[in-house]
Tab-separated table of C-alpha atoms and ligand atoms in Angstrom:
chain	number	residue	atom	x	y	z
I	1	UNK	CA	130.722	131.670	155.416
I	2	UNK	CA	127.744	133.060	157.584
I	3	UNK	CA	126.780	136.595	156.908
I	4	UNK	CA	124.516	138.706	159.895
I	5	UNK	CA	123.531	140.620	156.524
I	6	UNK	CA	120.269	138.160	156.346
I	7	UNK	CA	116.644	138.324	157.772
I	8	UNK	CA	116.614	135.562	159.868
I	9	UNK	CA	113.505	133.354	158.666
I	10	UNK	CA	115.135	130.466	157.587
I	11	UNK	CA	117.356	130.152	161.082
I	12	UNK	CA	120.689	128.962	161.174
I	13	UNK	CA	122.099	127.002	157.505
I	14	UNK	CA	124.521	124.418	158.755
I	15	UNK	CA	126.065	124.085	155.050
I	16	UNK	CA	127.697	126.363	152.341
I	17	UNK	CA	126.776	124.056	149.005
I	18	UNK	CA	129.027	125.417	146.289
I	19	UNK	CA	128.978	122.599	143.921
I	20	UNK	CA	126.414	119.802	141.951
I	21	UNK	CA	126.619	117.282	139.536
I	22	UNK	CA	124.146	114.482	139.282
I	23	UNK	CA	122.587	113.230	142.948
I	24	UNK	CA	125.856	114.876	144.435
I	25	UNK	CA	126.494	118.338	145.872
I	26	UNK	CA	129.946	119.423	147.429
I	27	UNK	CA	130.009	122.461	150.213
I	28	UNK	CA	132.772	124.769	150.534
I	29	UNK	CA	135.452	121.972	152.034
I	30	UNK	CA	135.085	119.743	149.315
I	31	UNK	CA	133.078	117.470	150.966
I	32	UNK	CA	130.880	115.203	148.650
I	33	UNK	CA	127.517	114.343	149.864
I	34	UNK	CA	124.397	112.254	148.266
I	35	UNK	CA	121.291	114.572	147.631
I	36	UNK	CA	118.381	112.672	148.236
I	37	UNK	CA	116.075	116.197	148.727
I	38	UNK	CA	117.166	117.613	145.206
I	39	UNK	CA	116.470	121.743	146.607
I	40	UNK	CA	112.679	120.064	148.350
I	41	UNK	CA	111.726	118.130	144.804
I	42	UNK	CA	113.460	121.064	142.812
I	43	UNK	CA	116.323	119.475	140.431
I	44	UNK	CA	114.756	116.157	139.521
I	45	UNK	CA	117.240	116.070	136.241
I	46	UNK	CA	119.559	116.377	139.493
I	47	UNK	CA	122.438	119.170	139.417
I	48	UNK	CA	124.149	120.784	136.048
I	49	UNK	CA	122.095	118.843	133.921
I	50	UNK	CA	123.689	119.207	130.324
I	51	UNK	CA	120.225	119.715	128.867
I	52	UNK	CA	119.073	122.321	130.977
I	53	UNK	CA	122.329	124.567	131.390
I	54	UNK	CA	122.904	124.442	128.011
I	55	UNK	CA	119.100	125.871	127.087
I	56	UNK	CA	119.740	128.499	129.768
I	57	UNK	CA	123.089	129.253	128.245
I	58	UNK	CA	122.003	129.550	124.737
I	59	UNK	CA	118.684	131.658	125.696
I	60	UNK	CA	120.470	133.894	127.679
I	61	UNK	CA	123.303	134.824	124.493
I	62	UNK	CA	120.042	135.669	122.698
I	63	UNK	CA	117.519	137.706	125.516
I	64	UNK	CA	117.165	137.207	129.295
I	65	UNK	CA	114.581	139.265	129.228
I	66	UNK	CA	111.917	141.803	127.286
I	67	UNK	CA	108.428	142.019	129.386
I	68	UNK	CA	105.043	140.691	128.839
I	69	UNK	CA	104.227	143.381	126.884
I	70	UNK	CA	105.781	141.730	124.199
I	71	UNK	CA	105.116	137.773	122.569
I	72	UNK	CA	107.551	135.308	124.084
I	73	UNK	CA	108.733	132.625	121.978
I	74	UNK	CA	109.922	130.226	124.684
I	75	UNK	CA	106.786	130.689	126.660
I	76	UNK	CA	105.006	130.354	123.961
I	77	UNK	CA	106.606	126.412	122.961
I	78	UNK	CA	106.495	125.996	126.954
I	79	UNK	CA	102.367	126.378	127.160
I	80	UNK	CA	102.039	124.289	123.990
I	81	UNK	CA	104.527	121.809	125.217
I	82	UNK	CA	102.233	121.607	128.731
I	83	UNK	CA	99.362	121.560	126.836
I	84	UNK	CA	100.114	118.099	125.376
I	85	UNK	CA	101.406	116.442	128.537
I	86	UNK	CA	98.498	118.155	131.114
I	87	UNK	CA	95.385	117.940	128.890
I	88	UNK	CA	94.816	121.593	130.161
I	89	UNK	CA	94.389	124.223	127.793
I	90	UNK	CA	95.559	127.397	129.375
I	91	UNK	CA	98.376	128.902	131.319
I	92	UNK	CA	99.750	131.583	133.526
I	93	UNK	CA	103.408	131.832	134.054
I	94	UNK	CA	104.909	132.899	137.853
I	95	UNK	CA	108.047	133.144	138.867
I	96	UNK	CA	107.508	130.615	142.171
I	97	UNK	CA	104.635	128.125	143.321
I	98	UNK	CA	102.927	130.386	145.981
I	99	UNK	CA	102.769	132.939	142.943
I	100	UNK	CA	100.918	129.963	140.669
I	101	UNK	CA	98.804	129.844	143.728
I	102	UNK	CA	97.839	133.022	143.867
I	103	UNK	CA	96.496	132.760	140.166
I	104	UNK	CA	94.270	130.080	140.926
I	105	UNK	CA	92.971	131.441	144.004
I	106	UNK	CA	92.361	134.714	141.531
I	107	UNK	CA	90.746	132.114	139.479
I	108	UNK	CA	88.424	131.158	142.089
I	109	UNK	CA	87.443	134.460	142.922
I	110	UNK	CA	86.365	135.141	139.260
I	111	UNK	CA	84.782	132.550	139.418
I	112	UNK	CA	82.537	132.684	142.571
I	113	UNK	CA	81.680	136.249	140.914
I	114	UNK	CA	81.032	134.838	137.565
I	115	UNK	CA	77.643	133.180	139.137
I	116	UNK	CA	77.262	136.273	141.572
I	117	UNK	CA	78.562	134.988	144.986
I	118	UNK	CA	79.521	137.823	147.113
I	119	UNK	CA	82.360	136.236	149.234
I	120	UNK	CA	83.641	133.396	147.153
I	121	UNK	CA	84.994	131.125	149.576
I	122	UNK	CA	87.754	128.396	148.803
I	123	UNK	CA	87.787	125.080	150.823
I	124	UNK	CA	91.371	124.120	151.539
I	125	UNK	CA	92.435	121.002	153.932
I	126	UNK	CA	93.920	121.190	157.392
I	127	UNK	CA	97.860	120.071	157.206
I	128	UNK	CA	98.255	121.487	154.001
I	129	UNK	CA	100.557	123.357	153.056
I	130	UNK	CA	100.299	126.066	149.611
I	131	UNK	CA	103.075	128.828	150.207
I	132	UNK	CA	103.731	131.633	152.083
I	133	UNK	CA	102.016	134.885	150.577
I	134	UNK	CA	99.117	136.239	153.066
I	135	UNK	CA	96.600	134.533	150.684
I	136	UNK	CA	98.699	131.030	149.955
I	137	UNK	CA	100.002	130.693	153.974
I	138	UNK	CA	95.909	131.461	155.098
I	139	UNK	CA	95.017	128.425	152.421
I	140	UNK	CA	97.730	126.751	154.313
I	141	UNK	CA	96.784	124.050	157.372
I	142	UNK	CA	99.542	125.235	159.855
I	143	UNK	CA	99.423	127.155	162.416
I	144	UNK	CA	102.954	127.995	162.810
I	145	UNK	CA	102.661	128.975	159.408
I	146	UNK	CA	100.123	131.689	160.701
I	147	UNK	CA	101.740	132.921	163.479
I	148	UNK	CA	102.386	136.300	163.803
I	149	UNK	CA	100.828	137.078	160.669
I	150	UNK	CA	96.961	138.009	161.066
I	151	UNK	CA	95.026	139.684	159.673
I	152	UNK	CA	94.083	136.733	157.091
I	153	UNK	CA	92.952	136.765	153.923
I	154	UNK	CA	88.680	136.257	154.106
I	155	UNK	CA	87.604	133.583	151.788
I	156	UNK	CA	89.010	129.739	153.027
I	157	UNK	CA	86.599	127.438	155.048
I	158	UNK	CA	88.849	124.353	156.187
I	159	UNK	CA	87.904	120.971	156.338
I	160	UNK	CA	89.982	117.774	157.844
I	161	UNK	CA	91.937	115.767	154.463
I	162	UNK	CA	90.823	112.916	153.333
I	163	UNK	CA	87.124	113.706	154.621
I	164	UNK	CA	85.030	113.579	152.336
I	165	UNK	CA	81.955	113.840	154.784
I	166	UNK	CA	83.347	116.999	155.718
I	167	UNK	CA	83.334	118.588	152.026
I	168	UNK	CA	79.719	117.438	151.776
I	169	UNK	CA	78.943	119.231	154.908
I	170	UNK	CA	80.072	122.278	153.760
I	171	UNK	CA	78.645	121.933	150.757
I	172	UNK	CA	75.122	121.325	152.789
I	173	UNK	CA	75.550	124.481	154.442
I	174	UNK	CA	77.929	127.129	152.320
I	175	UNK	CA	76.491	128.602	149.604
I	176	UNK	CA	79.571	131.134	149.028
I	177	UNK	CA	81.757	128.209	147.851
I	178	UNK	CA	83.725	128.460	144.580
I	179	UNK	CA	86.489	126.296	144.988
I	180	UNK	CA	88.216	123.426	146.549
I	181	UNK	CA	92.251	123.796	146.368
I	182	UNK	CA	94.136	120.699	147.758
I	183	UNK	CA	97.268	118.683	147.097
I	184	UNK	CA	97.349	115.179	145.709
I	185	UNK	CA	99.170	114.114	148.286
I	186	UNK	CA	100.383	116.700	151.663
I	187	UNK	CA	104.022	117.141	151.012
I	188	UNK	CA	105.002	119.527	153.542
I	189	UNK	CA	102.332	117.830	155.920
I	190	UNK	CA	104.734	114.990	156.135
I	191	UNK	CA	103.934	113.041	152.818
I	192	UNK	CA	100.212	111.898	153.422
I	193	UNK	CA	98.573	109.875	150.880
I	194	UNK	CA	94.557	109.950	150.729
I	195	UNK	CA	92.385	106.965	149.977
I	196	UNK	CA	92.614	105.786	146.260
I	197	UNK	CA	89.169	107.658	146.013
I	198	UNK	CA	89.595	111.203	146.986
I	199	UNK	CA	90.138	112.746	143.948
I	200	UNK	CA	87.897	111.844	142.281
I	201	UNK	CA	85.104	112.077	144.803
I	202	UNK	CA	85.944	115.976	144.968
I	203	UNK	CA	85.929	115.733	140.927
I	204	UNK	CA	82.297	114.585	141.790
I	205	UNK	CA	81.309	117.422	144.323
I	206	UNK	CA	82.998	120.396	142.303
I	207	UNK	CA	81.084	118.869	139.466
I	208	UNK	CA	77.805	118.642	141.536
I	209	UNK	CA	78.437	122.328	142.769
I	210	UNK	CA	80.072	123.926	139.706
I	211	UNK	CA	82.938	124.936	141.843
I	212	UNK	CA	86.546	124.605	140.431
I	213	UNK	CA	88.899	121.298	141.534
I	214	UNK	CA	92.125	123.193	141.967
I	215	UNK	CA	95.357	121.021	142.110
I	216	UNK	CA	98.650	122.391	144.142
I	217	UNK	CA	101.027	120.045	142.061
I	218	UNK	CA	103.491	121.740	143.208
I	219	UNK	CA	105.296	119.073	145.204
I	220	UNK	CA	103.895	116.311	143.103
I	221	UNK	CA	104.144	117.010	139.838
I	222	UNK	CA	107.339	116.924	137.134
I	223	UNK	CA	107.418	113.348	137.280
I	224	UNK	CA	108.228	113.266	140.895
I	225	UNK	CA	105.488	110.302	141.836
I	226	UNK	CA	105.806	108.321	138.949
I	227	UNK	CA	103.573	110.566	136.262
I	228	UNK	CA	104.128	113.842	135.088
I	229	UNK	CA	100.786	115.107	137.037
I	230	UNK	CA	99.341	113.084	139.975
I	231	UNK	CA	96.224	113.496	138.487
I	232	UNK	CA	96.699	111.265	135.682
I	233	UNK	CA	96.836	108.585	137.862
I	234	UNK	CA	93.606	108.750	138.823
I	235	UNK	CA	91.836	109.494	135.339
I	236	UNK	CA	90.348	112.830	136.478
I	237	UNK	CA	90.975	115.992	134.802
I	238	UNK	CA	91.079	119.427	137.372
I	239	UNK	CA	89.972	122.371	136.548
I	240	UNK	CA	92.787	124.556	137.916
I	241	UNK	CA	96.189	123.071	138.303
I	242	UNK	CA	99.335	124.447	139.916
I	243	UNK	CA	103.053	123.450	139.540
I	244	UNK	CA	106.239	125.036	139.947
I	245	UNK	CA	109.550	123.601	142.152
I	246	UNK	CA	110.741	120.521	139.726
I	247	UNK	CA	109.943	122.680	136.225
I	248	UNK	CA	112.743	124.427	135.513
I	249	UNK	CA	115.598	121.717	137.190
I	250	UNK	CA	116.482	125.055	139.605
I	251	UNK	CA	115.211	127.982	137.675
I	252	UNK	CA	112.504	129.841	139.393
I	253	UNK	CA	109.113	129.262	137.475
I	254	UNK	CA	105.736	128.203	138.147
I	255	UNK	CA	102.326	127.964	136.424
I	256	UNK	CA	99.362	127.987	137.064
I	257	UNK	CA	97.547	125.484	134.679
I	258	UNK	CA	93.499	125.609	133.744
I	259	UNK	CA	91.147	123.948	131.469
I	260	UNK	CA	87.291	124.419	130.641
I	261	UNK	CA	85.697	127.782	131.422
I	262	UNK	CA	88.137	128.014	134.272
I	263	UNK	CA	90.350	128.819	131.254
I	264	UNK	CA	88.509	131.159	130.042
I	265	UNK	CA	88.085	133.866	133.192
I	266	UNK	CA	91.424	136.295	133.131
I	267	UNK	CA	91.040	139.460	130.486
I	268	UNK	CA	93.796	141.570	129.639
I	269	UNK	CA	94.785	143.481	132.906
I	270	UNK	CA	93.393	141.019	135.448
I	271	UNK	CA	96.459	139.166	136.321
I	272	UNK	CA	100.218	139.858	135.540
I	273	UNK	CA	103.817	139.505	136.474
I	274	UNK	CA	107.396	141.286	135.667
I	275	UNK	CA	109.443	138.050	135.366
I	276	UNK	CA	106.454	135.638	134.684
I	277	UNK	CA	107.146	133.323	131.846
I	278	UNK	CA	110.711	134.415	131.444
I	279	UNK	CA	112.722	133.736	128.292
I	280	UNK	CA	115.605	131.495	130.460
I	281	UNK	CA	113.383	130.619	132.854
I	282	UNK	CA	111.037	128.600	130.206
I	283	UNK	CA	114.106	127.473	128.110
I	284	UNK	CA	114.866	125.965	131.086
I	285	UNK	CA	111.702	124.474	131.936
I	286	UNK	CA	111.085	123.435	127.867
I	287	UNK	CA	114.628	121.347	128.199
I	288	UNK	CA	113.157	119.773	131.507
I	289	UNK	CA	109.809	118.161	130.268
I	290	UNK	CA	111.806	116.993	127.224
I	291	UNK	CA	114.684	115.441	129.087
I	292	UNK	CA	112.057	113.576	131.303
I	293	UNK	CA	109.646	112.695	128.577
I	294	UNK	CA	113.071	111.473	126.228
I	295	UNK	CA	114.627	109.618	129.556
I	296	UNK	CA	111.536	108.169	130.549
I	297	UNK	CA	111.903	109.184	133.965
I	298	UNK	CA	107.955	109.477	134.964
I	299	UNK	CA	108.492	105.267	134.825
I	300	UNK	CA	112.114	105.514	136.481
I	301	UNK	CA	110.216	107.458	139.174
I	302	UNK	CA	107.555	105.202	139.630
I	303	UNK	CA	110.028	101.513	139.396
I	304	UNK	CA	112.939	103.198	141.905
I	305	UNK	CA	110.153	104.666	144.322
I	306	UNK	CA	108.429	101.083	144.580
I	307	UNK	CA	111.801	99.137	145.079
I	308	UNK	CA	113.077	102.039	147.813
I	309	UNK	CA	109.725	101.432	149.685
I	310	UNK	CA	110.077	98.063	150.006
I	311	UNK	CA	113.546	98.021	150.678
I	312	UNK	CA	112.975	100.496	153.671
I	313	UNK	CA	109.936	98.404	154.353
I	314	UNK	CA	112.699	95.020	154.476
I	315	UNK	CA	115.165	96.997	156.178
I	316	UNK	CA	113.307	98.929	158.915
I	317	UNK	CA	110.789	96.253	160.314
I	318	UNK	CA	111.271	95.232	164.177
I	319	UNK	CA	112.429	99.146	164.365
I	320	UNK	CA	109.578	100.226	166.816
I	321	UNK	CA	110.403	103.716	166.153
I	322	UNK	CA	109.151	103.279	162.751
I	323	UNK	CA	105.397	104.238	162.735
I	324	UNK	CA	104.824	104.692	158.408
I	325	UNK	CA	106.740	104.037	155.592
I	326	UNK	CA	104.457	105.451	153.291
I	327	UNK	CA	105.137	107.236	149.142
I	328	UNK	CA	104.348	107.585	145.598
I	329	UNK	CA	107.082	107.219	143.192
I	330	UNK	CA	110.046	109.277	144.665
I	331	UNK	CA	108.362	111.296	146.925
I	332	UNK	CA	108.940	108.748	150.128
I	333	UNK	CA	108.017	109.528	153.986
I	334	UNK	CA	109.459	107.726	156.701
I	335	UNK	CA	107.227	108.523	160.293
I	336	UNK	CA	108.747	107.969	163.318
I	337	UNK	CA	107.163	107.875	166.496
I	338	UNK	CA	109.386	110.765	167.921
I	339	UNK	CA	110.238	114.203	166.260
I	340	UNK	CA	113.588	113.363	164.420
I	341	UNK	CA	115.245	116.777	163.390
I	342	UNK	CA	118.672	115.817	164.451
I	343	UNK	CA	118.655	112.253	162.157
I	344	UNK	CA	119.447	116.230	159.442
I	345	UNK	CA	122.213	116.987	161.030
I	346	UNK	CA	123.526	113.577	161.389
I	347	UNK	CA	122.706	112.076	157.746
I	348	UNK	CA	124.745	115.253	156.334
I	349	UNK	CA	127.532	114.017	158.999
I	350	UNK	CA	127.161	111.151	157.007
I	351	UNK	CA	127.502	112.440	153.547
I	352	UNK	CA	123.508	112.061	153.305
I	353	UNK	CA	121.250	115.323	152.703
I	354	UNK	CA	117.420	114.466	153.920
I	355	UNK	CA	114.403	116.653	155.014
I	356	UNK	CA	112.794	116.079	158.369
I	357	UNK	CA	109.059	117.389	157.470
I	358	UNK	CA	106.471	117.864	160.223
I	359	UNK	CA	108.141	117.114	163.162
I	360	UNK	CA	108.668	113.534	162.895
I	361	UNK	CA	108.759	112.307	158.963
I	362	UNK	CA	111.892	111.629	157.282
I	363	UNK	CA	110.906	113.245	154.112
I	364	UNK	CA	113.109	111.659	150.984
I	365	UNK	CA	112.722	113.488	147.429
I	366	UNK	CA	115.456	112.428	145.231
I	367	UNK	CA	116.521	113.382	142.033
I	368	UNK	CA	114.772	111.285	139.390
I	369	UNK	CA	118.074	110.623	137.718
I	370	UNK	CA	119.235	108.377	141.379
I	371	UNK	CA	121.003	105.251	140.251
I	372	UNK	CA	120.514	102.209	141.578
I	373	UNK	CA	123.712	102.500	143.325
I	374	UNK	CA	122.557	105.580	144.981
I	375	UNK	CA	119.564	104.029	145.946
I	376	UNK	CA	121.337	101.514	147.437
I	377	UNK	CA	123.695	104.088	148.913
I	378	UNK	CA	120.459	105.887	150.480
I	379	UNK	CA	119.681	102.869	152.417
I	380	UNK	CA	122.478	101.974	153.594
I	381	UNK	CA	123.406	104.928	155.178
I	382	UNK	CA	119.948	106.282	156.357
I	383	UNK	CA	118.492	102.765	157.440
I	384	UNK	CA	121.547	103.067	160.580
I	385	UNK	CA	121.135	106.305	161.402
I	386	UNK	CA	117.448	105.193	162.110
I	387	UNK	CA	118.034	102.068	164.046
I	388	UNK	CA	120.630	104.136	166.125
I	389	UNK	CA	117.775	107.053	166.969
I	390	UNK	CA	115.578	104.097	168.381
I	391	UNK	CA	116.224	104.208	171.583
I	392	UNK	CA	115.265	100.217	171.086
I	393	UNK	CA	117.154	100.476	168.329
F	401	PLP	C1	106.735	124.331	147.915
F	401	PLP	C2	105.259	124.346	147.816
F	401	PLP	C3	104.543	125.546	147.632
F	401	PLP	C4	105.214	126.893	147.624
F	401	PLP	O1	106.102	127.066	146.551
F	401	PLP	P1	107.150	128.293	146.581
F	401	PLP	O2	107.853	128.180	145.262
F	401	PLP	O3	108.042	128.087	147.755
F	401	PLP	O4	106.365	129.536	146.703
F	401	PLP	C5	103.180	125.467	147.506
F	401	PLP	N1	102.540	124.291	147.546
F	401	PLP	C6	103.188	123.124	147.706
F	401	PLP	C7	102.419	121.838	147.716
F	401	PLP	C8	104.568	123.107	147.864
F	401	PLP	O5	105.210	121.949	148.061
């Protein structure tokens, strides 16, 4: 079915999907494909996960929803439950991850205030990407993600990823800086991976400064590369932390995560939502960080993303339209030296459902649950399809 009753922003959908289970989705034919994007890193548990419909089934007998006017007992067990795996001490409930962005940029303002700055500015990195409200899509590092859009939102100063040069410029000659927001690793930007050191260099300069080290986890975190929060890989601890997509397996939440006086900032009335911190919503998202703390899938993440990189590593070389193979845990990017969009188009042909992500990265995002089988399955029908676009190939 294709309805004319929708704004066109997302542009022609070449699939009806009616149907999940597991890694597989069906559309409205019956035709069975592999999902190796899970929704862009949404239903790690992968689709109609017992755990997670049956929380949303038994919170929503009981009360779908009441308001934040009132205490919320499955938010409540949600922020403890974060608590313990995050190491952060605070949280905000959103419905979406540009909306957990949105706190922490709130965050940053309060902040910048806090020690009297009159425009507190946020340094955020070219490529990135951090939603699409007017503040989130001017932190973004896209200009198609601008366009058509201006007036921005005052308060970003941009500087190149993975410089840290750059930040200490700024630093040298901004004294209206509260904040640095960047992700762990550019999902949207086609999966780019700074040096080992980057994160905890900024640790160093928001320390030095007393500005906030704000996280967009957004992509990254919920297991996806092989911990629940990048961050933990790299022994630092942020100040501000963001996370949403992969939480609730498919239920729309997000939250924005904060520790230290960062914690501390929001009062009663300075920051609120409708649907925030939902009843189902957080059942949802409870029966999520259970199932991948019981499964172990944090260490499933990390062992299947290693073995699928060197696999496509095995496989690919000799392709000269290979450029990077490049990933942490499941969150793998494939560069080509050409924009790919069609290898979509084809690998659904194929019974195969990928992302092509700026321009000219195969971006792969599996569920966490993928079997070996289906890894196996992955390759085999992907590595073809990119041999075939060579025009070497
Ligand atoms: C998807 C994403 C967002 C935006 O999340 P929405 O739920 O679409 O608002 C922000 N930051 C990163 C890193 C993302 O991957």
């Amino acid at each position: 079915m294709t309805s004319d009753a929708l704004m066109n922003n997302y542009g022609k959908r070449p699939l009806s999907l009616v149907k999940g289970e597991g890694a597989w989705v069906w559309d409205d034919n019956g035709k069975r494909y592999l999902d190796a994007l899970a929704g862009i890193a949404v239903c790690g548990l992968g689709h109609a996960h017992p755990a997670v419909t049956e929380a949303i089934h038994r919170q929503s007998e009981n009360l779908v929803h009441c308001s934040n006017l009132y205490n919320i007992p499955a938010q409540e067990r949600l922020a403890e439950q974060l608590k313990t795996v995050s190491g952060m001490t605070n949280m905000f409930f959103s419905n979406s991850g540009a909306e957990a962005n949105e706190a922490a940029i709130k965050l940053a303002r309060l902040h910048g205030h806090s020690k009297n700055i009159d425009v507190p500015t946020i340094i955020v990195m070219e490529n990135s990407f951090h939603g699409r409200t007017l503040a989130t899509l001017t932190a973004t590092g896209n200009r198609k993600v601008h366009a058509g859009f201006k007036p921005l939102v005052r308060g970003f100063a941009r500087a190149p990823f993975d410089d840290l040069e750059a930040v200490h410029a700024i630093a040298a000659n901004n004294d209206s800086i509260a904040a640095i927001l960047v992700e762990p690793i550019q999902g949207e930007g086609g999966i780019r991976i700074p040096d080992d050191d980057y994160l905890i260099q900024l640790r160093n300069i928001c320390d030095a400064n007393d500005w906030l080290l704000m996280l967009d986890e957004i992509q990254t975190a919920n297991g996806r590369t092989g911990s629940f929060f990048h961050y933990q890989q790299h022994n630092i601890r942020p100040d501000v932390v963001t996370i949403a997509k992969g939480l609730g397996n498919g239920m729309p939440i997000g939250t924005c995560l904060a520790s230290g006086p960062a914690s501390q900032l929001m009062q009663p009335g300075s920051h609120g939502s409708t649907f925030g911190g939902n009843p189902v919503a957080c059942a949802a998202a409870e029966a999520t960080i259970a199932t991948i703390d019981k499964d172990k899938l944090c260490q499933r993440a990390d062992e299947l993303g290693t073995l699928l990189l060197e696999q496509f590593r095995d496989t690919l070389t000799g392709c000269d339209m290979v450029k990077e193979i490049r990933g942490r845990g499941l969150m793998i990017g494939i560069e080509l030296t050409e924009p790919c969009s069609e290898l979509v188009g084809q690998a659904a042909d194929a019974g195969l459902l990928i992302n092509v992500t700026a321009n000219n990265v195969i971006r792969l995002l599996p569920p966490l649950i993928f079997s070996d089988d289906q890894a196996r399955q992955l390759i085999s029908t992907l590595v073809p399809l990119i041999k075939a676009f060579s025009p070497e190939g």
